[in-house]
Structure formats: C-alpha cells, structure tokens
Amino acid sequence: MISLKQIEKTYYGQGVETRVLKNLELTIQRGEFVCIYGSSGSGKSTLLNIIGLLDEATSGTYELDGVDVNVLGEREKARIRNQKLGFVFQAYHLIPELSALENIVLPLGYAGVNGAERKRVGNRLLEEFEMAELKNKYISQMSGGEQQRIAIMRAMANQPKILLADEPTGNLDSENSEIVMGLLRRLNQRGTTVVMVTHDTALAQYGSRVIHVEDGRIAQ
C-alpha cells in the first residue's frame, strides 16, 4: 500500500544543508497499525508528512497504492489527500467559531458532498463515538480530549483508507490519551490503516508494528 525506497530529505537555507532523512526504506501493508517512534529531531514527522503528501522527498521513490506520487501534479495530490488520507495532529486545527458537527463535516464540503449528506455523516460519527450531546457545542467550549476526538471524527468523515496521526496525544493527560488511542485502535480493527508518530514508547506499543527512527534512518 505504501512503499518508500531510498528516500532522502534535505533542507537548504543560508548556505546550510540539513539532511533529515537518509536513504530511508519503508513498506506499510493495508490494515497495519504502524507506530513510528523516535526522539525530537529524528525525522519521524518529516517522514509522516511525506507519506501524507504534505511534503516531498528530495530524492527517492514513493508509491501509494502502486502509483508513483512523484509524477503527480498538485491537484491530483490534493485529491488523494481528500479521498484516501485522514490527518490527526497534536494541535487539533479545529475552527473555534464552529460547532463540533460543522468541524467534522468540513472535508465533505471540500469534496462537494451536499448539505443533507454531510449532516447525516457527521451525526453518524458523533453517535458512533458516543459524543452526540456535543453536536452543537463550539470547539472553544471543549476540553482538549473532546477536541482531539472531534479531530479524529473529522479525519474519518471521508472514510479514508489511511489515517495519519502526528503525536495525537501530545497535549492530553493520561486518561484522555488512553481514550484517543483506544479510538485509533478501534478504527484500525475496522480496516483503516493507521500510521502514527510518537516519542512515547508506551503509546508505540498500541501498534501492530513499531518502527524506530533515529537520525533520519530506520534503526529497527
């Protein structure tokens, strides 16, 4: 499903070259829950951004569902991000002035789904995640744990094949971290491929496979 070969990522600035990823190779099969573990600066978030088509490798090959993404234009990459990929970040990136339901269905609006169907999908997700009572509550009125669960629902609105999570519990206490990780595990058990970046070894154990990234390379 995901195949990265000889991936290099170098940032250039003010006469300085910084190699972040170094000849990295990784394959992720459909239905896996892969935890990418590493310390700050190891290159793990850069790797996730390349997988999510939010950044490009300096060199190497990346195939997603057998398609070489290096030959795709920005419009086609945007379409893939909207239809195949869901994103969950440490900073929830929700719109405070909108309700829970309105935030959840935002990706459906970008995909051209009509209002009635957007509302149906949003309400279904709220029921499924046992948060229907928050439907009309504004994001600015919610706790961090509630906001992250809304962010996960938004990521799942388009029923993506792959869910990418970058430190999804980084701003949460232990109780809410367990809730969020339980949701990710449940989504994976239903068939969604989950790729999660974390610096927490305890959270990494939720994955069916743990990949240790160190100094831009896969250490194990």
Phi, psi and omega in degrees: 000311177238125181225116178246128182229127176052045183282127174238140173224120180234132175258139182242134177190130176050045176077009182244133174254130179238110178277114183264317176241139189228102175050047186274137178230134184204136174234132178237125182272157177301134176089359179282158168242098186257125175256121177262110187253141176179162180283171177301132179086004182284342181105003186293319180289324175299318177299316180296321179295325177291317177300322182275007179062027174267347178214163180241143175290150175290324176204167182109179184239134175232118176246131177240118185054039177081002181255129177285108185288344181294339182264000183273147174279172183296324180295319180290322177296320178297321178297318179295318178301321183285327187260329187249340189240140172240145186236134173231126185244164176298315171273123196295335179057039174265164181262111188301329185280354180256157178283172176303311182299317182295322177293318183299320188270003180306314180298330180291325176296318178297332181275359177083017179284138184291164187300318182296319180290322177301314181297320180297314181295316180299316179293324178296316179295318179297321177293316182297323181269007177057045180227026184300331182292347180264006188309313185260007180280140179281148181303322181296347180261003187257156172285168178299319179297318178296318181297319181292324177293323175297320179297322178294318177298318177300319179296331183267357186303322181270011181051058182291154175286330186232130175250123181252124184235122181252104182048055188294344180249011187300331181255014187246155173283175186297322182295311180291330176299317179296321179297312181296316180295325175297322178295317179297319179297319181295318178297320178296319180296337178271001173116353179283130174285126182245129174237115186237135174261135178206156172254001185261114182297328179295318180289327180301333183289350175291338184282156173282343177211135179248128179244122182265116177258129181220123177054042174081003180233159174278116183277326179196000000 
